[in-house]
Amino acid sequence: MGLLVHVLSCAFGLGSWVAINGLWVELPLMVNQLPEAWDLPSYLTVIIQLANLGPLFATLVQKRCPSRLKERAIIYAILATGVMACFLLAFFWAKTTVVAGSLHSTAFLIITFFLSLVDCTSSVTFLPFMMQLPPKYITTYFIGEGLSGFVPGLVALGQGVGITRCLNVTGPSDNETHVETQYLPPHFSPQVFFFSLAAMTAVSLTAFTLLTRVPRTFQLVTENVASDPVASISASLDHSARHSSATEHTQSRPLQAKSKYSRGQFAFIYFLVVWANGLTNGLLPSVQTYSCMPYGNIAYHLSAALSSMANPVACVIAMFLPERSLVSLGFFCVVGTGFGAYNMAMAALSPCPLLQGTAVGEALIVLSWVLFIGALSYVKVMVGVILRNEGHGALVWCGVAVQLGSMVGALTMFPLVNVYQLFQAGDVCSTTCPL
């Protein structure tokens, strides 16, 4: 029974962020087919921020009217919605309509909102449910949550990307020859990829259903989850700890009373949370196409897939090599910001970034994105470990800082990309860049 619960916990965690992570790694194929083109990531970041209404609503309902809406009912509802939305996305992702005189992928954007609603709400519902089990099962749950970014990345790598080639095409009217970019098809279509996301979400739903039926001897334990390092890591990523048991609250108060951090140090810690989340959830994802696409579709595909996989890898590293020194975390934040600055600079130089058309340039942009996500993910996890030990109130403010940074980053970049058009797209074959 213990092994079965471990497997079910891992499969349950897989459904936490698999849909949104899947969308990010599939963007390199969709930006060439949807009318938003290179601006599509900026739309996605704003939609994800709007979807945070889901966890806000769930938290308010559970706090004000706990008898009206049960936690399990919310989880069933959001996972079922996730399965349905992934199926709909497979059929309608390429459908377009005219809105305000312009062509838009309305169906994709609406379905993406519901998928974002599912994944954002999972942050404040999945972990409180898992806290009813012993800490060892919370460990395997977070292994599954890490796989929610790792598995779609592996599927995307297996899918491949439409390799581009430049063809000399003669116009039918003027008989003039010009260079045209041709995209070769991937190994399987985005429709198949979205079906795989639906299957992963369905596995999570099935695992949750079975977890609710395990013998009561595995449930409703009162062990202090704070002693488990992975539970500490998880609590940093959202403010779901407000739903913890009364026993945990009682045991965490002495830790809060013995805090070794001053007000200035707390201010620095929360600054790290705002800064790291602003960069990784808002500012940089909005311009990933502009920083990578000038190097070719392969570079964009690899940067999207591998950087998505870097997040769970950083969480695993933090489990075994924790670093609580604020000086060290500040150093990692500076390093991650440096890679982010390089990515932003290449986006600003689009369509002619540094070392364009060279293998070194392609390798640098992919490596920079991976290290950017990896370094700042490590900072976010370890800051969560610190705040987890400071008690419930510290985690509440951590959740506020996460959402504040993400929202400011997304809302800052959207007008710069879509209204003022400060970033320029370019064709790999037809764009002429100075040597």
Protein backbone atom coordinates (compact mmCIF):
# COMPACT_ATOMS: atom_id res chain seq x y z
CA MET A 1 0.00 0.00 0.00
CA GLY A 2 2.86 2.40 0.77
CA LEU A 3 4.39 1.99 -2.70
CA LEU A 4 0.99 2.48 -4.31
CA VAL A 5 0.41 5.75 -2.42
CA HIS A 6 3.87 6.97 -3.52
CA VAL A 7 3.02 6.27 -7.17
CA LEU A 8 -0.39 7.92 -6.87
CA SER A 9 1.08 10.98 -5.15
CA CYS A 10 3.63 11.39 -7.92
CA ALA A 11 0.97 10.99 -10.63
CA PHE A 12 -1.27 13.49 -8.83
CA GLY A 13 1.52 16.07 -8.74
CA LEU A 14 2.04 15.64 -12.49
CA GLY A 15 -1.23 17.45 -13.17
CA SER A 16 -0.32 20.60 -11.22
CA TRP A 17 1.35 22.66 -13.98
CA VAL A 18 1.57 20.24 -16.91
CA ALA A 19 -0.84 22.19 -19.15
CA ILE A 20 0.87 25.60 -18.93
CA ASN A 21 4.35 24.08 -19.11
CA GLY A 22 3.18 22.20 -22.19
CA LEU A 23 1.96 25.40 -23.83
CA TRP A 24 5.30 27.12 -23.29
CA VAL A 25 7.32 24.33 -24.87
CA GLU A 26 4.90 24.14 -27.83
CA LEU A 27 5.10 27.87 -28.59
CA PRO A 28 8.01 27.51 -31.07
CA LEU A 29 5.63 25.67 -33.41
CA MET A 30 2.56 27.84 -32.82
CA VAL A 31 4.20 31.25 -33.33
CA ASN A 32 4.72 30.34 -36.99
CA GLN A 33 1.03 29.50 -37.50
CA LEU A 34 -1.06 31.77 -35.27
CA PRO A 35 -1.73 35.41 -36.24
CA GLU A 36 -0.17 36.82 -33.03
CA ALA A 37 3.13 35.38 -34.27
CA TRP A 38 6.11 36.53 -32.16
CA ASP A 39 3.81 38.49 -29.82
CA LEU A 40 2.05 35.29 -28.67
CA PRO A 41 4.20 34.78 -25.50
CA SER A 42 3.31 38.26 -24.24
CA TYR A 43 -0.40 37.43 -24.56
CA LEU A 44 0.21 34.19 -22.70
CA THR A 45 1.91 35.90 -19.74
CA VAL A 46 -0.99 38.33 -19.27
CA ILE A 47 -3.58 35.53 -19.52
CA ILE A 48 -1.78 33.53 -16.83
CA GLN A 49 -1.82 36.54 -14.51
CA LEU A 50 -5.56 37.05 -15.08
CA ALA A 51 -6.09 33.39 -14.21
CA ASN A 52 -4.86 34.07 -10.68
CA LEU A 53 -8.48 35.02 -10.00
CA GLY A 54 -9.02 31.27 -9.65
CA PRO A 55 -6.86 30.69 -6.55
CA LEU A 56 -8.10 33.98 -5.07
CA PHE A 57 -11.72 32.83 -5.43
CA ALA A 58 -10.96 29.34 -4.09
CA THR A 59 -9.12 30.76 -1.08
CA LEU A 60 -11.90 33.24 -0.24
CA VAL A 61 -14.63 30.61 -0.54
CA GLN A 62 -12.73 28.10 1.60
CA LYS A 63 -12.08 30.77 4.21
CA ARG A 64 -15.54 32.37 4.32
CA CYS A 65 -17.80 29.41 3.49
CA PRO A 66 -15.85 26.20 4.13
CA SER A 67 -19.03 24.14 4.33
CA ARG A 68 -20.27 25.17 0.88
CA LEU A 69 -17.31 24.25 -1.27
CA LYS A 70 -15.12 21.36 -0.26
CA GLU A 71 -11.45 21.14 -1.19
CA ARG A 72 -11.90 17.78 -2.91
CA ALA A 73 -14.77 19.15 -5.00
CA ILE A 74 -12.53 21.98 -6.24
CA ILE A 75 -9.77 19.54 -7.21
CA TYR A 76 -12.20 17.29 -9.08
CA ALA A 77 -13.62 20.32 -10.90
CA ILE A 78 -10.31 21.84 -11.96
CA LEU A 79 -8.76 18.55 -13.12
CA ALA A 80 -11.87 17.66 -15.12
CA THR A 81 -11.78 21.16 -16.63
CA GLY A 82 -8.12 20.66 -17.49
CA VAL A 83 -8.79 17.39 -19.34
CA MET A 84 -11.66 18.94 -21.29
CA ALA A 85 -9.71 22.11 -22.13
CA CYS A 86 -6.73 20.11 -23.47
CA PHE A 87 -9.07 18.10 -25.72
CA LEU A 88 -10.71 21.29 -26.99
CA LEU A 89 -7.29 22.84 -27.56
CA ALA A 90 -6.31 19.90 -29.77
CA PHE A 91 -9.23 20.65 -32.10
CA PHE A 92 -9.49 24.44 -31.96
CA TRP A 93 -5.97 25.79 -31.30
CA ALA A 94 -5.52 26.95 -34.91
CA LYS A 95 -9.02 28.50 -35.33
CA THR A 96 -9.00 32.26 -35.85
CA THR A 97 -11.59 35.04 -35.81
CA VAL A 98 -11.56 38.75 -36.62
CA VAL A 99 -11.57 40.94 -33.51
CA ALA A 100 -11.45 44.76 -33.79
CA GLY A 101 -10.45 44.47 -37.43
CA SER A 102 -7.53 42.13 -36.82
CA LEU A 103 -7.18 38.37 -37.03
CA HIS A 104 -6.69 36.67 -33.65
CA SER A 105 -6.48 33.11 -32.38
CA THR A 106 -9.47 33.70 -30.10
CA ALA A 107 -10.18 30.03 -29.36
CA PHE A 108 -6.58 29.37 -28.33
CA LEU A 109 -6.49 32.39 -26.01
CA ILE A 110 -9.82 31.56 -24.34
CA ILE A 111 -8.93 27.90 -23.79
CA THR A 112 -5.50 28.96 -22.51
CA PHE A 113 -7.24 31.10 -19.89
CA PHE A 114 -9.13 28.07 -18.59
CA LEU A 115 -5.95 25.97 -18.56
CA SER A 116 -4.20 28.74 -16.63
CA LEU A 117 -7.15 28.86 -14.24
CA VAL A 118 -6.72 25.12 -13.61
CA ASP A 119 -2.98 25.26 -12.98
CA CYS A 120 -3.04 28.43 -10.87
CA THR A 121 -5.84 27.06 -8.67
CA SER A 122 -3.89 23.84 -8.15
CA SER A 123 -1.37 25.88 -6.15
CA VAL A 124 -3.85 26.47 -3.34
CA THR A 125 -5.68 23.13 -3.43
CA PHE A 126 -3.29 20.26 -4.22
CA LEU A 127 -0.83 20.83 -1.39
CA PRO A 128 -3.44 21.26 1.36
CA PHE A 129 -4.92 17.91 0.31
CA MET A 130 -1.49 16.26 0.36
CA MET A 131 -0.86 17.61 3.86
CA GLN A 132 -3.40 15.06 5.09
CA LEU A 133 -0.82 12.36 4.26
CA PRO A 134 2.52 11.70 5.99
CA PRO A 135 5.44 13.92 4.84
CA LYS A 136 7.09 11.09 2.87
CA TYR A 137 4.19 11.19 0.41
CA ILE A 138 4.48 14.96 0.05
CA THR A 139 8.05 14.31 -1.12
CA THR A 140 6.86 12.11 -3.99
CA TYR A 141 4.09 14.60 -4.76
CA PHE A 142 6.70 17.25 -5.46
CA ILE A 143 8.67 14.86 -7.59
CA GLY A 144 5.49 14.61 -9.67
CA GLU A 145 5.13 18.39 -9.70
CA GLY A 146 8.66 18.64 -11.03
CA LEU A 147 7.75 16.13 -13.74
CA SER A 148 4.93 18.47 -14.82
CA GLY A 149 7.64 20.59 -16.43
CA PHE A 150 10.07 17.80 -17.28
CA VAL A 151 7.72 15.42 -19.13
CA PRO A 152 6.24 17.99 -21.58
CA GLY A 153 9.79 19.12 -22.30
CA LEU A 154 10.80 15.56 -23.20
CA VAL A 155 7.71 15.15 -25.39
CA ALA A 156 8.51 18.43 -27.15
CA LEU A 157 12.09 17.32 -27.78
CA GLY A 158 10.77 14.08 -29.28
CA GLN A 159 8.34 16.07 -31.38
CA GLY A 160 11.17 18.03 -32.92
CA VAL A 161 10.64 21.31 -34.66
CA GLY A 162 9.94 22.43 -38.19
CA ILE A 163 13.48 22.76 -39.54
CA THR A 164 13.80 25.88 -41.67
CA ARG A 165 15.48 26.05 -45.04
CA CYS A 166 15.89 28.95 -47.43
CA LEU A 167 14.61 28.49 -50.96
CA ASN A 168 15.06 30.66 -54.02
CA VAL A 169 11.54 31.32 -55.30
CA THR A 170 10.68 33.03 -58.59
CA GLY A 171 7.62 35.26 -58.56
CA PRO A 172 4.87 34.39 -61.08
CA SER A 173 4.29 37.97 -62.18
CA ASP A 174 7.68 39.70 -62.29
CA ASN A 175 9.91 36.60 -62.70
CA GLU A 176 12.18 38.00 -60.01
CA THR A 177 13.91 35.56 -57.66
CA HIS A 178 13.67 36.09 -53.93
CA VAL A 179 14.60 34.04 -50.87
CA GLU A 180 11.71 32.43 -48.95
CA THR A 181 11.70 30.55 -45.63
CA GLN A 182 10.17 27.07 -45.69
CA TYR A 183 9.29 25.26 -42.47
CA LEU A 184 9.50 21.48 -42.52
CA PRO A 185 6.86 19.68 -40.43
CA PRO A 186 7.63 18.28 -36.94
CA HIS A 187 7.59 14.56 -36.17
CA PHE A 188 3.99 14.84 -34.95
CA SER A 189 1.48 17.68 -34.94
CA PRO A 190 0.53 20.06 -32.10
CA GLN A 191 -2.83 18.27 -32.00
CA VAL A 192 -1.12 15.05 -30.92
CA PHE A 193 0.91 17.02 -28.36
CA PHE A 194 -2.26 18.49 -26.84
CA PHE A 195 -3.83 15.04 -26.68
CA SER A 196 -0.77 13.94 -24.67
CA LEU A 197 -1.36 16.86 -22.25
CA ALA A 198 -4.98 15.73 -21.86
CA ALA A 199 -3.76 12.20 -21.11
CA MET A 200 -1.33 13.46 -18.43
CA THR A 201 -4.09 15.52 -16.79
CA ALA A 202 -6.41 12.50 -16.91
CA VAL A 203 -3.72 10.42 -15.17
CA SER A 204 -3.56 13.06 -12.42
CA LEU A 205 -7.36 13.01 -12.06
CA THR A 206 -7.38 9.22 -11.81
CA ALA A 207 -4.58 9.28 -9.22
CA PHE A 208 -6.45 11.83 -7.13
CA THR A 209 -9.61 9.72 -7.25
CA LEU A 210 -7.68 6.71 -5.98
CA LEU A 211 -5.89 8.76 -3.31
CA THR A 212 -9.22 9.77 -1.81
CA ARG A 213 -9.97 6.07 -1.36
CA VAL A 214 -6.81 4.92 0.42
CA PRO A 215 -7.34 3.49 3.93
CA ARG A 216 -7.83 6.05 6.66
CA THR A 217 -4.65 4.89 8.38
CA PHE A 218 -2.74 6.88 5.75
CA GLN A 219 -4.75 10.06 6.21
CA LEU A 220 -5.23 12.93 8.56
CA VAL A 221 -1.85 12.65 10.26
CA THR A 222 -0.66 15.41 12.55
CA GLU A 223 3.08 15.22 11.90
CA ASN A 224 4.77 18.55 11.42
CA VAL A 225 5.26 18.95 7.67
CA ALA A 226 7.82 21.68 8.25
CA SER A 227 10.41 19.05 9.12
CA ASP A 228 10.33 17.74 5.56
CA PRO A 229 12.68 19.69 3.24
CA VAL A 230 10.57 19.17 0.15
CA ALA A 231 7.44 20.36 1.91
CA SER A 232 9.38 23.46 2.88
CA ILE A 233 10.42 23.99 -0.73
CA SER A 234 6.89 23.59 -1.98
CA ALA A 235 5.47 26.12 0.42
CA SER A 236 7.71 28.79 -1.07
CA LEU A 237 6.03 28.64 -4.43
CA ASP A 238 2.56 29.69 -3.24
CA HIS A 239 0.64 30.66 -0.13
CA SER A 240 -1.34 27.45 0.21
CA ALA A 241 0.06 26.87 3.69
CA ARG A 242 -2.77 28.99 5.04
CA HIS A 243 -4.89 25.83 4.76
CA SER A 244 -2.57 23.77 6.98
CA SER A 245 -3.75 22.05 10.13
CA ALA A 246 -4.05 23.78 13.47
CA THR A 247 -1.29 21.54 14.81
CA GLU A 248 1.15 22.85 12.23
CA HIS A 249 0.28 26.44 13.10
CA THR A 250 0.92 25.79 16.76
CA GLN A 251 4.28 24.16 16.09
CA SER A 252 5.44 26.87 13.69
CA ARG A 253 5.00 29.73 16.15
CA PRO A 254 8.17 29.02 18.14
CA LEU A 255 10.14 29.11 14.89
CA GLN A 256 8.65 32.48 14.10
CA ALA A 257 9.51 33.80 17.58
CA LYS A 258 13.14 32.75 17.18
CA SER A 259 13.61 34.45 13.83
CA LYS A 260 17.24 35.35 13.19
CA TYR A 261 16.47 37.85 10.42
CA SER A 262 16.16 41.59 10.87
CA ARG A 263 13.62 43.80 9.11
CA GLY A 264 16.22 44.80 6.56
CA GLN A 265 17.01 41.17 5.82
CA PHE A 266 13.31 40.36 5.46
CA ALA A 267 12.98 43.27 3.04
CA PHE A 268 15.87 41.84 1.03
CA ILE A 269 14.29 38.37 1.03
CA TYR A 270 10.97 39.68 -0.26
CA PHE A 271 12.79 41.79 -2.84
CA LEU A 272 14.39 38.59 -4.14
CA VAL A 273 10.93 37.02 -4.42
CA VAL A 274 9.48 39.99 -6.34
CA TRP A 275 12.53 40.36 -8.57
CA ALA A 276 12.96 36.69 -9.46
CA ASN A 277 9.27 36.15 -10.21
CA GLY A 278 9.03 39.38 -12.17
CA LEU A 279 11.84 38.26 -14.45
CA THR A 280 10.87 34.60 -14.86
CA ASN A 281 7.08 34.96 -14.99
CA GLY A 282 6.59 38.28 -16.73
CA LEU A 283 9.45 40.22 -18.29
CA LEU A 284 11.57 37.64 -20.10
CA PRO A 285 8.91 35.12 -21.28
CA SER A 286 7.21 37.95 -23.20
CA VAL A 287 10.26 38.43 -25.43
CA GLN A 288 11.59 34.87 -25.70
CA THR A 289 10.61 34.70 -29.37
CA TYR A 290 12.53 37.89 -30.16
CA SER A 291 15.65 36.71 -28.37
CA CYS A 292 15.67 33.18 -29.86
CA MET A 293 13.90 33.14 -33.24
CA PRO A 294 16.59 35.19 -35.05
CA TYR A 295 18.94 32.26 -34.36
CA GLY A 296 16.47 29.85 -35.96
CA ASN A 297 13.54 27.71 -34.95
CA ILE A 298 15.77 24.98 -33.51
CA ALA A 299 17.36 27.45 -31.06
CA TYR A 300 13.92 28.63 -29.96
CA HIS A 301 12.62 25.09 -29.62
CA LEU A 302 15.58 23.97 -27.50
CA SER A 303 15.53 27.07 -25.31
CA ALA A 304 11.81 26.65 -24.59
CA ALA A 305 12.01 22.91 -23.88
CA LEU A 306 15.27 22.87 -21.90
CA SER A 307 14.49 25.97 -19.83
CA SER A 308 11.15 24.40 -18.89
CA MET A 309 13.06 21.34 -17.71
CA ALA A 310 15.57 23.52 -15.80
CA ASN A 311 12.96 24.53 -13.24
CA PRO A 312 12.32 21.05 -11.76
CA VAL A 313 16.03 20.26 -11.98
CA ALA A 314 16.77 23.36 -9.88
CA CYS A 315 14.18 22.21 -7.32
CA VAL A 316 15.86 18.81 -7.06
CA ILE A 317 19.27 20.45 -6.61
CA ALA A 318 17.81 22.62 -3.85
CA MET A 319 16.57 19.50 -2.08
CA PHE A 320 20.05 18.00 -1.82
CA LEU A 321 22.25 21.13 -1.85
CA PRO A 322 20.33 23.77 0.11
CA GLU A 323 21.92 27.22 0.52
CA ARG A 324 20.34 29.53 3.10
CA SER A 325 22.97 32.28 3.09
CA LEU A 326 21.40 35.54 1.92
CA VAL A 327 24.73 36.59 0.41
CA SER A 328 24.87 33.41 -1.68
CA LEU A 329 21.23 33.77 -2.75
CA GLY A 330 21.92 37.36 -3.73
CA PHE A 331 24.87 36.14 -5.80
CA PHE A 332 22.70 33.53 -7.58
CA CYS A 333 20.10 36.22 -8.22
CA VAL A 334 22.72 38.49 -9.79
CA VAL A 335 23.97 35.61 -11.95
CA GLY A 336 20.44 34.77 -13.11
CA THR A 337 19.75 38.46 -13.77
CA GLY A 338 22.92 38.65 -15.85
CA PHE A 339 21.74 35.83 -18.11
CA GLY A 340 18.32 37.49 -18.25
CA ALA A 341 19.95 40.76 -19.30
CA TYR A 342 21.75 38.94 -22.13
CA ASN A 343 18.45 37.43 -23.26
CA MET A 344 16.74 40.83 -23.14
CA ALA A 345 19.61 42.46 -25.04
CA MET A 346 19.36 39.87 -27.82
CA ALA A 347 15.61 40.52 -28.00
CA ALA A 348 16.24 44.27 -28.28
CA LEU A 349 18.76 43.65 -31.09
CA SER A 350 16.25 41.48 -33.02
CA PRO A 351 16.23 40.72 -35.90
CA CYS A 352 20.03 41.03 -35.89
CA PRO A 353 21.37 39.86 -32.51
CA LEU A 354 25.02 39.08 -31.77
CA LEU A 355 26.59 36.03 -33.44
CA GLN A 356 23.50 35.42 -35.56
CA GLY A 357 23.93 32.59 -38.04
CA THR A 358 26.69 30.91 -36.03
CA ALA A 359 26.65 27.74 -33.94
CA VAL A 360 28.24 29.69 -31.06
CA GLY A 361 25.40 32.21 -31.08
CA GLU A 362 22.75 29.48 -31.06
CA ALA A 363 24.47 27.60 -28.22
CA LEU A 364 24.87 30.79 -26.16
CA ILE A 365 21.21 31.80 -26.38
CA VAL A 366 20.00 28.30 -25.44
CA LEU A 367 22.49 28.04 -22.56
CA SER A 368 21.63 31.54 -21.37
CA TRP A 369 17.92 30.74 -21.15
CA VAL A 370 18.55 27.47 -19.32
CA LEU A 371 20.88 29.08 -16.76
CA PHE A 372 18.59 32.09 -16.37
CA ILE A 373 15.62 29.90 -15.41
CA GLY A 374 17.75 27.48 -13.39
CA ALA A 375 19.53 30.10 -11.26
CA LEU A 376 16.42 32.11 -10.41
CA SER A 377 14.37 28.96 -9.77
CA TYR A 378 16.97 27.91 -7.20
CA VAL A 379 16.70 31.32 -5.55
CA LYS A 380 12.89 31.12 -5.40
CA VAL A 381 12.97 27.66 -3.88
CA MET A 382 15.54 28.48 -1.21
CA VAL A 383 13.81 31.73 -0.27
CA GLY A 384 10.70 29.62 0.22
CA VAL A 385 12.63 27.29 2.53
CA ILE A 386 13.65 30.29 4.63
CA LEU A 387 10.16 31.78 4.80
CA ARG A 388 8.57 28.39 5.46
CA ASN A 389 10.50 28.21 8.73
CA GLU A 390 9.33 31.72 9.66
CA GLY A 391 5.71 30.65 9.98
CA HIS A 392 2.36 31.14 8.33
CA GLY A 393 2.45 34.93 8.06
CA ALA A 394 5.76 34.92 6.23
CA LEU A 395 4.36 32.54 3.62
CA VAL A 396 1.28 34.69 3.10
CA TRP A 397 3.50 37.65 2.26
CA CYS A 398 5.64 35.39 0.09
CA GLY A 399 2.54 34.57 -1.97
CA VAL A 400 1.73 38.27 -2.26
CA ALA A 401 5.29 39.01 -3.42
CA VAL A 402 5.18 36.21 -6.00
CA GLN A 403 1.96 37.53 -7.54
CA LEU A 404 3.11 41.16 -7.34
CA GLY A 405 6.36 40.47 -9.19
CA SER A 406 4.67 38.32 -11.83
CA MET A 407 1.89 40.85 -12.42
CA VAL A 408 4.21 43.86 -12.67
CA GLY A 409 6.49 42.01 -15.10
CA ALA A 410 3.65 40.88 -17.36
CA LEU A 411 1.82 44.21 -17.38
CA THR A 412 5.05 46.09 -18.05
CA MET A 413 6.02 44.06 -21.10
CA PHE A 414 2.60 43.72 -22.77
CA PRO A 415 2.32 47.38 -23.95
CA LEU A 416 6.03 47.49 -24.88
CA VAL A 417 5.63 44.43 -27.11
CA ASN A 418 2.11 44.79 -28.47
CA VAL A 419 1.34 48.53 -28.35
CA TYR A 420 4.63 50.38 -28.79
CA GLN A 421 6.23 47.47 -30.72
CA LEU A 422 9.73 48.11 -29.38
CA PHE A 423 10.85 44.63 -30.46
CA GLN A 424 11.16 43.81 -34.14
CA ALA A 425 10.53 40.45 -35.78
CA GLY A 426 12.55 39.22 -38.72
CA ASP A 427 12.73 36.37 -41.16
CA VAL A 428 15.69 34.00 -40.86
CA CYS A 429 16.24 33.88 -44.61
CA SER A 430 15.20 37.31 -45.90
CA THR A 431 16.57 39.55 -43.13
CA THR A 432 19.88 41.11 -44.08
CA CYS A 433 22.10 41.95 -41.11
CA PRO A 434 25.36 43.94 -41.17
CA LEU A 435 28.50 41.91 -40.66
